[in-house]
Short mmCIF file of C-alpha atoms and ligand atoms in Angstrom, two decimals:
data_model
loop_
_atom_site.label_atom_id
_atom_site.label_comp_id
_atom_site.label_asym_id
_atom_site.label_seq_id
_atom_site.Cartn_x
_atom_site.Cartn_y
_atom_site.Cartn_z
CA UNK A 1 25.11 30.02 -68.45
CA UNK A 2 21.94 27.91 -68.21
CA UNK A 3 24.05 24.84 -67.60
CA UNK A 4 26.01 26.50 -64.78
CA UNK A 5 22.79 27.70 -63.15
CA UNK A 6 21.43 24.16 -63.35
CA UNK A 7 24.66 22.86 -61.80
CA UNK A 8 24.52 25.48 -59.05
CA UNK A 9 20.90 24.63 -58.25
CA UNK A 10 21.87 20.95 -58.07
CA UNK A 11 24.82 21.66 -55.77
CA UNK A 12 22.72 23.93 -53.54
CA UNK A 13 19.99 21.33 -53.23
CA UNK A 14 22.59 18.77 -52.13
CA UNK A 15 24.46 21.00 -49.66
CA UNK A 16 21.63 23.16 -48.26
CA UNK A 17 20.47 22.46 -44.71
CA UNK A 18 17.09 20.77 -44.60
CA UNK A 19 14.25 23.24 -45.01
CA UNK A 20 11.65 23.23 -42.21
CA UNK A 21 8.04 22.62 -43.09
CA UNK A 22 7.39 26.38 -43.17
CA UNK A 23 8.90 28.33 -46.04
CA UNK A 24 8.15 31.51 -47.96
CA UNK A 25 9.28 33.19 -51.15
CA UNK A 26 9.37 36.98 -51.57
CA UNK A 27 7.33 39.00 -52.23
CA UNK A 28 4.64 38.18 -49.66
CA UNK A 29 2.29 40.79 -51.13
CA UNK A 30 2.85 41.28 -54.86
CA UNK A 31 0.99 44.54 -55.25
CA UNK A 32 1.73 48.08 -54.10
CA UNK A 33 2.05 47.78 -50.28
CA UNK A 34 4.54 50.44 -49.16
CA UNK A 35 5.57 51.36 -45.59
CA UNK A 36 4.31 48.20 -43.86
CA UNK A 37 3.55 48.61 -40.15
CA UNK A 38 3.19 45.14 -38.63
CA UNK A 39 2.52 43.49 -35.27
CA UNK A 40 1.70 40.13 -33.74
CA UNK A 41 -1.66 40.04 -31.95
CA UNK A 42 -1.71 37.41 -29.15
CA UNK A 43 -5.55 37.22 -28.75
CA UNK A 44 -6.12 36.30 -32.42
CA UNK A 45 -2.72 34.54 -32.86
CA UNK A 46 -2.25 36.42 -36.14
CA UNK A 47 0.27 38.81 -37.61
CA UNK A 48 -1.22 42.01 -39.02
CA UNK A 49 0.22 44.63 -41.39
CA UNK A 50 -1.24 47.92 -42.57
CA UNK A 51 0.38 49.89 -45.41
CA UNK A 52 0.28 53.20 -47.21
CA UNK A 53 -2.47 53.43 -49.81
CA UNK A 54 -1.34 55.52 -52.74
CA UNK A 55 -4.71 55.53 -54.42
CA UNK A 56 -3.62 52.78 -56.80
CA UNK A 57 -5.08 49.31 -57.15
CA UNK A 58 -8.40 47.84 -56.14
CA UNK A 59 -7.88 48.08 -52.38
CA UNK A 60 -6.74 51.70 -52.32
CA UNK A 61 -9.53 53.77 -53.81
CA UNK A 62 -7.88 57.13 -53.24
CA UNK A 63 -5.73 59.07 -50.77
CA UNK A 64 -8.43 58.96 -48.11
CA UNK A 65 -6.70 57.26 -45.16
CA UNK A 66 -8.56 53.97 -45.32
CA UNK A 67 -5.31 51.90 -45.02
CA UNK A 68 -5.55 48.24 -46.14
CA UNK A 69 -4.94 45.61 -43.44
CA UNK A 70 -3.52 42.14 -44.15
CA UNK A 71 -3.22 39.17 -41.79
CA UNK A 72 -1.09 36.03 -41.60
CA UNK A 73 -1.11 33.07 -39.24
CA UNK A 74 2.50 32.01 -39.89
CA UNK A 75 4.26 34.66 -42.05
CA UNK A 76 4.33 32.35 -45.10
CA UNK A 77 1.64 34.45 -46.81
CA UNK A 78 -0.69 37.38 -46.11
CA UNK A 79 -4.41 37.77 -46.88
CA UNK A 80 -6.35 40.99 -47.28
CA UNK A 81 -8.69 41.58 -44.32
CA UNK A 82 -10.24 44.97 -45.08
CA UNK A 83 -9.53 48.64 -44.57
CA UNK A 84 -8.66 50.05 -41.16
CA UNK A 85 -11.14 52.91 -41.22
CA UNK A 86 -13.74 54.44 -43.54
CA UNK A 87 -12.57 57.14 -45.98
CA UNK A 88 -11.54 60.11 -43.86
CA UNK A 89 -13.27 63.16 -45.24
CA UNK A 90 -14.18 65.70 -42.56
CA UNK A 91 -11.37 65.59 -39.97
CA UNK A 92 -8.12 67.58 -39.65
CA UNK A 93 -6.29 65.25 -42.06
CA UNK A 94 -6.67 66.10 -45.73
CA UNK A 95 -4.16 64.14 -47.81
CA UNK A 96 -0.86 62.21 -47.90
CA UNK A 97 -2.07 59.42 -45.59
CA UNK A 98 1.22 57.57 -45.15
CA UNK A 99 3.01 54.99 -43.01
CA UNK A 100 0.26 53.37 -40.90
CA UNK A 101 1.28 51.27 -37.89
CA UNK A 102 -0.96 49.04 -35.79
CA UNK A 103 -0.10 48.62 -32.11
CA UNK A 104 -1.70 47.24 -28.97
CA UNK A 105 -2.64 50.23 -26.84
CA UNK A 106 -0.10 50.65 -24.01
CA UNK A 107 -2.96 50.79 -21.46
CA UNK A 108 -4.20 47.39 -22.70
CA UNK A 109 -7.51 48.79 -23.99
CA UNK A 110 -7.74 47.96 -27.68
CA UNK A 111 -5.46 49.13 -30.46
CA UNK A 112 -4.01 52.31 -31.93
CA UNK A 113 -3.34 53.13 -35.58
CA UNK A 114 -0.54 55.69 -36.05
CA UNK A 115 -0.14 57.44 -39.40
CA UNK A 116 1.07 60.55 -41.21
CA UNK A 117 -1.24 63.02 -43.00
CA UNK A 118 -1.26 66.54 -44.39
CA UNK A 119 -3.42 69.09 -42.54
CA UNK A 120 -5.47 72.03 -43.86
CA UNK A 121 -2.36 74.29 -43.91
CA UNK A 122 -0.54 71.72 -46.05
CA UNK A 123 1.82 70.62 -43.25
CA UNK A 124 2.58 66.95 -42.65
CA UNK A 125 1.50 65.88 -39.15
CA UNK A 126 1.15 62.68 -37.12
CA UNK A 127 -2.32 61.24 -36.49
CA UNK A 128 -3.81 58.48 -34.35
CA UNK A 129 -7.02 56.42 -34.56
CA UNK A 130 -8.29 53.87 -32.03
CA UNK A 131 -10.34 50.66 -32.13
CA UNK A 132 -11.25 47.85 -29.75
CA UNK A 133 -10.74 45.43 -32.67
CA UNK A 134 -7.34 44.88 -34.29
CA UNK A 135 -8.97 44.91 -37.74
CA UNK A 136 -10.98 48.06 -37.00
CA UNK A 137 -12.95 50.04 -37.82
CA UNK A 138 -10.62 52.63 -36.24
CA UNK A 139 -11.93 56.02 -35.10
CA UNK A 140 -9.66 58.98 -35.86
CA UNK A 141 -8.83 61.50 -33.10
CA UNK A 142 -10.33 64.96 -33.52
CA UNK A 143 -6.87 66.55 -33.30
CA UNK A 144 -3.52 65.50 -34.77
CA UNK A 145 -1.22 63.70 -32.36
CA UNK A 146 1.61 66.11 -33.22
CA UNK A 147 2.29 68.91 -35.72
CA UNK A 148 5.48 70.97 -35.98
CA UNK A 149 4.84 74.35 -34.37
CA UNK A 150 8.50 75.39 -34.26
CA UNK A 151 8.54 78.97 -35.49
CA UNK A 152 12.18 78.62 -36.62
CA UNK A 153 11.50 75.92 -39.20
CA UNK A 154 7.74 76.00 -39.72
CA UNK A 155 7.64 74.32 -43.11
CA UNK A 156 9.19 71.04 -42.00
CA UNK A 157 6.60 68.34 -41.45
CA UNK A 158 6.63 65.32 -39.14
CA UNK A 159 6.22 61.81 -40.60
CA UNK A 160 6.76 58.09 -39.89
CA UNK A 161 5.53 57.68 -36.32
CA UNK A 162 6.11 54.56 -34.25
CA UNK A 163 5.19 53.52 -30.72
CA UNK A 164 7.69 52.23 -28.17
CA UNK A 165 6.52 50.93 -24.80
CA UNK A 166 9.29 50.79 -22.19
CA UNK A 167 8.74 47.53 -20.31
CA UNK A 168 11.69 48.37 -18.03
CA UNK A 169 9.94 51.58 -16.89
CA UNK A 170 6.31 50.73 -15.95
CA UNK A 171 5.25 50.38 -19.60
CA UNK A 172 5.81 54.09 -20.26
CA UNK A 173 4.83 54.83 -23.89
CA UNK A 174 6.85 56.96 -26.31
CA UNK A 175 6.21 58.39 -29.75
CA UNK A 176 9.22 58.14 -32.10
CA UNK A 177 9.02 60.01 -35.41
CA UNK A 178 10.98 61.70 -38.20
CA UNK A 179 11.37 65.43 -38.74
CA UNK A 180 11.00 65.60 -42.54
CA UNK A 181 14.13 67.73 -42.95
CA UNK A 182 15.17 66.39 -46.35
CA UNK A 183 12.10 68.19 -47.76
CA UNK A 184 13.89 71.53 -47.23
CA UNK A 185 17.57 70.63 -46.88
CA UNK A 186 17.70 70.46 -43.07
CA UNK A 187 18.60 67.38 -40.95
CA UNK A 188 16.05 64.55 -40.88
CA UNK A 189 16.20 63.86 -37.14
CA UNK A 190 14.59 60.83 -35.55
CA UNK A 191 13.03 62.19 -32.34
CA UNK A 192 11.26 60.88 -29.26
CA UNK A 193 8.66 62.27 -26.86
CA UNK A 194 6.56 60.65 -24.15
CA UNK A 195 2.91 59.80 -24.81
CA UNK A 196 -0.18 59.49 -22.62
CA UNK A 197 -0.96 55.94 -21.41
CA UNK A 198 -3.65 55.58 -24.10
CA UNK A 199 -1.08 56.66 -26.78
CA UNK A 200 -3.43 59.33 -28.17
CA UNK A 201 -1.99 62.48 -26.57
CA UNK A 202 1.39 64.26 -26.54
CA UNK A 203 1.58 66.94 -23.85
CA UNK A 204 4.89 68.55 -24.92
CA UNK A 205 4.09 69.63 -28.48
CA UNK A 206 7.25 71.70 -28.98
CA UNK A 207 9.37 69.56 -31.30
CA UNK A 208 12.49 71.63 -30.52
CA UNK A 209 12.39 70.22 -26.99
CA UNK A 210 12.12 66.57 -28.03
CA UNK A 211 15.24 64.41 -27.74
CA UNK A 212 16.97 63.49 -31.04
CA UNK A 213 17.98 59.80 -31.14
CA UNK A 214 19.86 59.87 -34.46
CA UNK A 215 20.26 62.22 -37.41
CA UNK A 216 21.33 61.62 -41.01
CA UNK A 217 25.03 61.78 -41.96
CA UNK A 218 24.98 63.43 -45.40
CA UNK A 219 28.41 61.99 -46.26
CA UNK A 220 27.35 58.38 -45.66
CA UNK A 221 24.96 55.92 -47.35
CA UNK A 222 22.16 57.82 -45.58
CA UNK A 223 22.64 60.96 -47.64
CA UNK A 224 19.89 63.53 -46.96
CA UNK A 225 17.53 61.26 -45.07
CA UNK A 226 16.97 58.90 -42.15
CA UNK A 227 13.34 57.79 -41.64
CA UNK A 228 10.93 54.92 -40.93
CA UNK A 229 12.12 54.33 -37.32
CA UNK A 230 11.31 51.10 -35.44
CA UNK A 231 12.65 50.27 -31.96
CA UNK A 232 13.11 46.67 -30.82
CA UNK A 233 13.92 45.97 -27.18
CA UNK A 234 16.65 43.32 -26.85
CA UNK A 235 17.88 44.44 -23.42
CA UNK A 236 16.95 41.11 -21.81
CA UNK A 237 19.29 39.25 -24.24
CA UNK A 238 22.08 41.40 -25.74
CA UNK A 239 21.63 44.34 -23.35
CA UNK A 240 20.71 46.71 -26.20
CA UNK A 241 17.76 48.52 -27.67
CA UNK A 242 17.91 48.53 -31.48
CA UNK A 243 16.65 51.37 -33.66
CA UNK A 244 16.06 50.15 -37.22
CA UNK A 245 15.68 52.93 -39.78
CA UNK A 246 15.84 53.59 -43.51
CA UNK A 247 18.29 55.89 -45.24
CA UNK A 248 18.75 57.53 -48.65
CA UNK A 249 15.58 58.28 -50.67
CA UNK A 250 12.61 55.92 -50.99
CA UNK A 251 12.49 56.36 -54.76
CA UNK A 252 16.06 55.26 -55.56
CA UNK A 253 17.70 51.84 -55.93
CA UNK A 254 20.03 52.48 -52.96
CA UNK A 255 17.31 53.07 -50.32
CA UNK A 256 18.45 50.76 -47.49
CA UNK A 257 17.93 49.75 -43.87
CA UNK A 258 20.42 50.59 -41.12
CA UNK A 259 20.42 50.05 -37.38
CA UNK A 260 21.66 51.89 -34.27
CA UNK A 261 21.89 50.55 -30.73
CA UNK A 262 21.88 51.92 -27.20
CA UNK A 263 21.61 50.60 -23.65
CA UNK A 264 19.41 53.56 -22.79
CA UNK A 265 16.34 54.81 -24.65
CA UNK A 266 16.99 58.55 -24.47
CA UNK A 267 20.73 58.79 -25.19
CA UNK A 268 23.89 57.03 -26.29
CA UNK A 269 22.75 55.74 -29.69
CA UNK A 270 25.55 54.46 -31.96
CA UNK A 271 25.06 53.40 -35.56
CA UNK A 272 26.22 49.97 -36.70
CA UNK A 273 29.63 49.88 -38.43
CA UNK A 274 28.01 47.32 -40.78
CA UNK A 275 25.30 49.71 -42.05
CA UNK A 276 23.37 49.46 -44.22
CA UNK A 277 22.38 45.93 -43.16
CA UNK A 278 19.69 45.46 -45.85
CA UNK A 279 20.32 46.88 -49.32
CA UNK A 280 20.08 46.16 -53.03
CA UNK A 281 22.45 43.59 -54.55
CA UNK A 282 25.36 44.73 -56.67
CA UNK A 283 24.00 43.29 -59.89
CA UNK A 284 21.41 44.66 -62.25
CA UNK A 285 19.88 41.15 -62.17
CA UNK A 286 18.66 41.86 -58.62
CA UNK A 287 14.98 40.99 -58.38
CA UNK A 288 14.28 43.68 -55.77
CA UNK A 289 15.78 47.09 -55.03
CA UNK A 290 15.42 50.05 -52.68
CA UNK A 291 14.40 47.96 -49.63
CA UNK A 292 13.22 49.91 -46.60
CA UNK A 293 10.63 51.09 -44.09
CA UNK A 294 10.69 47.98 -41.92
CA UNK A 295 8.86 46.60 -38.91
CA UNK A 296 10.96 44.19 -36.84
CA UNK A 297 8.99 41.73 -34.70
CA UNK A 298 9.40 38.43 -32.93
CA UNK A 299 7.98 35.38 -34.63
CA UNK A 300 5.68 34.35 -31.78
CA UNK A 301 4.61 31.25 -33.71
CA UNK A 302 8.02 29.58 -33.99
CA UNK A 303 9.46 31.33 -30.93
CA UNK A 304 12.90 31.39 -32.60
CA UNK A 305 15.74 33.77 -31.67
CA UNK A 306 15.68 35.44 -35.09
CA UNK A 307 13.46 38.46 -35.71
CA UNK A 308 11.13 38.92 -38.66
CA UNK A 309 11.88 42.09 -40.66
CA UNK A 310 8.91 43.04 -42.82
CA UNK A 311 9.71 45.81 -45.31
CA UNK A 312 8.93 47.01 -48.80
CA UNK A 313 11.04 46.86 -51.95
CA UNK A 314 10.77 47.95 -55.54
CA UNK A 315 10.55 45.18 -58.12
CA UNK A 316 13.57 44.84 -60.41
CA UNK A 317 16.76 46.88 -60.30
CA UNK A 318 16.24 50.10 -62.20
CA UNK A 319 12.57 50.73 -61.62
CA UNK A 320 12.35 53.05 -58.60
CA UNK A 321 10.44 56.24 -59.32
CA UNK A 322 8.03 58.10 -57.09
CA UNK A 323 5.19 56.08 -58.62
CA UNK A 324 6.58 52.54 -58.95
CA UNK A 325 5.05 49.77 -56.88
CA UNK A 326 6.63 48.54 -53.68
CA UNK A 327 5.92 44.93 -52.69
CA UNK A 328 5.73 43.60 -49.12
CA UNK A 329 8.81 41.53 -48.23
CA UNK A 330 10.12 39.38 -45.37
CA UNK A 331 13.62 38.49 -44.28
CA UNK A 332 15.02 37.47 -40.92
CA UNK A 333 17.46 39.26 -38.61
CA UNK A 334 19.77 37.78 -35.98
CA UNK A 335 21.85 39.51 -33.32
CA UNK A 336 25.52 38.61 -33.83
CA UNK A 337 28.14 37.94 -31.14
CA UNK A 338 29.19 41.60 -31.10
CA UNK A 339 25.60 42.61 -30.32
CA UNK A 340 24.77 43.95 -33.79
CA UNK A 341 21.72 42.96 -35.81
CA UNK A 342 22.50 41.43 -39.22
CA UNK A 343 20.42 39.79 -41.92
CA UNK A 344 20.32 35.98 -41.76
CA UNK A 345 20.30 35.99 -45.56
CA UNK A 346 24.13 36.35 -45.75
CA UNK A 347 24.77 39.17 -48.20
CA UNK A 348 22.15 41.55 -46.78
CA UNK A 349 20.08 41.74 -49.95
CA UNK A 350 16.34 41.01 -50.20
CA UNK A 351 15.95 37.22 -50.58
CA UNK A 352 14.54 35.98 -53.87
CA UNK A 353 14.53 32.19 -53.42
CA UNK A 354 12.53 30.03 -51.08
CA UNK A 355 13.50 30.70 -47.45
CA UNK A 356 12.83 29.04 -44.15
CA UNK A 357 10.47 30.68 -41.66
CA UNK A 358 12.68 31.11 -38.54
C1 LIG B 1 -12.31 58.67 -51.62
O1 LIG B 1 -13.31 57.70 -51.92
C2 LIG B 1 -14.40 57.73 -51.06
C3 LIG B 1 -15.37 56.62 -51.45
O2 LIG B 1 -14.71 55.54 -52.02
C4 LIG B 1 -15.09 59.09 -51.10
O3 LIG B 1 -16.13 59.11 -50.15
C5 LIG B 1 -14.10 60.18 -50.77
O4 LIG B 1 -14.68 61.45 -50.94
C6 LIG B 1 -12.88 60.10 -51.67
N1 LIG B 1 -11.87 61.06 -51.22
C7 LIG B 1 -11.18 61.83 -52.05
C8 LIG B 1 -10.17 62.73 -51.40
O5 LIG B 1 -11.32 61.79 -53.26
C1 LIG B 2 -13.34 42.23 -35.47
O1 LIG B 2 -13.18 42.08 -36.88
C2 LIG B 2 -13.36 40.76 -37.34
C3 LIG B 2 -12.99 40.70 -38.82
O2 LIG B 2 -13.66 41.69 -39.53
C4 LIG B 2 -14.79 40.31 -37.07
O3 LIG B 2 -14.95 38.99 -37.48
C5 LIG B 2 -15.08 40.45 -35.60
O4 LIG B 2 -16.42 40.16 -35.36
C6 LIG B 2 -14.76 41.85 -35.10
N1 LIG B 2 -14.90 41.91 -33.64
C7 LIG B 2 -15.50 42.93 -33.05
C8 LIG B 2 -15.47 42.87 -31.55
O5 LIG B 2 -15.97 43.87 -33.65
C1 LIG B 3 -6.26 59.73 -23.49
O1 LIG B 3 -5.42 60.34 -22.55
C2 LIG B 3 -5.46 61.77 -22.56
C3 LIG B 3 -4.39 62.28 -21.61
O2 LIG B 3 -4.45 61.63 -20.39
C4 LIG B 3 -6.88 62.21 -22.16
O3 LIG B 3 -6.95 63.63 -22.20
C5 LIG B 3 -7.88 61.62 -23.16
O4 LIG B 3 -9.19 61.93 -22.76
C6 LIG B 3 -7.72 60.11 -23.23
N1 LIG B 3 -8.57 59.61 -24.30
C7 LIG B 3 -9.47 58.66 -24.12
C8 LIG B 3 -10.28 58.26 -25.28
O5 LIG B 3 -9.65 58.16 -23.02
C1 LIG B 4 10.02 75.71 -28.44
O1 LIG B 4 11.14 75.51 -27.62
C2 LIG B 4 12.24 76.32 -27.99
C3 LIG B 4 13.44 75.85 -27.16
O2 LIG B 4 13.07 75.64 -25.82
C4 LIG B 4 11.89 77.77 -27.78
O3 LIG B 4 12.98 78.58 -28.18
C5 LIG B 4 10.67 78.11 -28.64
O4 LIG B 4 10.25 79.42 -28.40
C6 LIG B 4 9.54 77.15 -28.36
N1 LIG B 4 8.47 77.36 -29.34
C7 LIG B 4 7.20 77.53 -29.02
C8 LIG B 4 6.25 77.73 -30.15
O5 LIG B 4 6.82 77.57 -27.87
#
């Protein structure tokens, strides 16, 4: 066994294409860093990620919405910068501060931090904070961005918000989010609604009226849940918008990333026949499992055609539980000749060896 591994390593090192000067090895953050929301910030020429703080570890004191921020100049490694905002104690949000995302404000004035949180009634809602500085401190809005007020299904919360700015339509901003249907056995729809130009206000608060982009297929790999949406606009190249999402449950080995595409934002979404595109390997030797909740961004430093997918994964094969740590991971995506995104790392599993920054 050892001998054959040694032989394989030798063969690989002879046949592998030359590695560029920039390389990385997963994980990029080897501590609990779930639900990474990442962006590239042109003014500071840095990549930034925020992540859910589960009240574990030195940087996450408790479930108080302070959200750690990390930065990177080249995606080879990330450094802790600070927390996005002070502990949130007297606003509408009370607990379950999840899934932060940092975005440039669509009106060009500073930055927005989107996140999930439970309100006083115990319902999961979507919140927004703003700052003129990418690293904060962010100031939370007095009111939630959106809560579910649908009288037909009042106990279903809203989670996992993302921002999409439609460059083909005067930079019109949209909020895309998940109806948390798997919490009560109803569909976990990914929905969309338009936002104000400062991305802090939704005028149509009736979730029933919002367009559904995709929903979970219980008989597929997705099972009860589709969540963690992220839209990447590739219309100028392949002609498609891509909606990356996670399916199955976050606390199982088979949590995975899938993708859907459409030529139009509000309708016509079809899921990839190759889903899930990122998933655990077949062997119990897999170093990482349950990959999901990705951000997909251009690598503005190398300017390559491939896209950087930053996501979280559990460490080891059989570890996922609701409490196990999720590390921050990177792998690259390319758009194939049929116009479908696929992982550059051939078999679609989280990479474990040294990889090139593309
Ligand atoms: C979280 O910690 C901060 C200080 O570190 C404290 O002010 C706040 O009350 C705590 N919140 C909860 C919910 O325990
Ligand atoms: C933004 O944050 C960085 C890092 O904390 C700090 O060096 C810088 O002075 C801040 N800029 C402003 C405008 O607050
Ligand atoms: C953001 O836009 C909304 C809707 O136009 C407006 O009511 C609100 O005052 C704006 N917020 C800020 C901070 O300008
Ligand atoms: C939300 O919209 C639906 C469908 O248009 C309607 O039946 C329902 O009464 C609305 N709910 C509220 C709280 O306005």
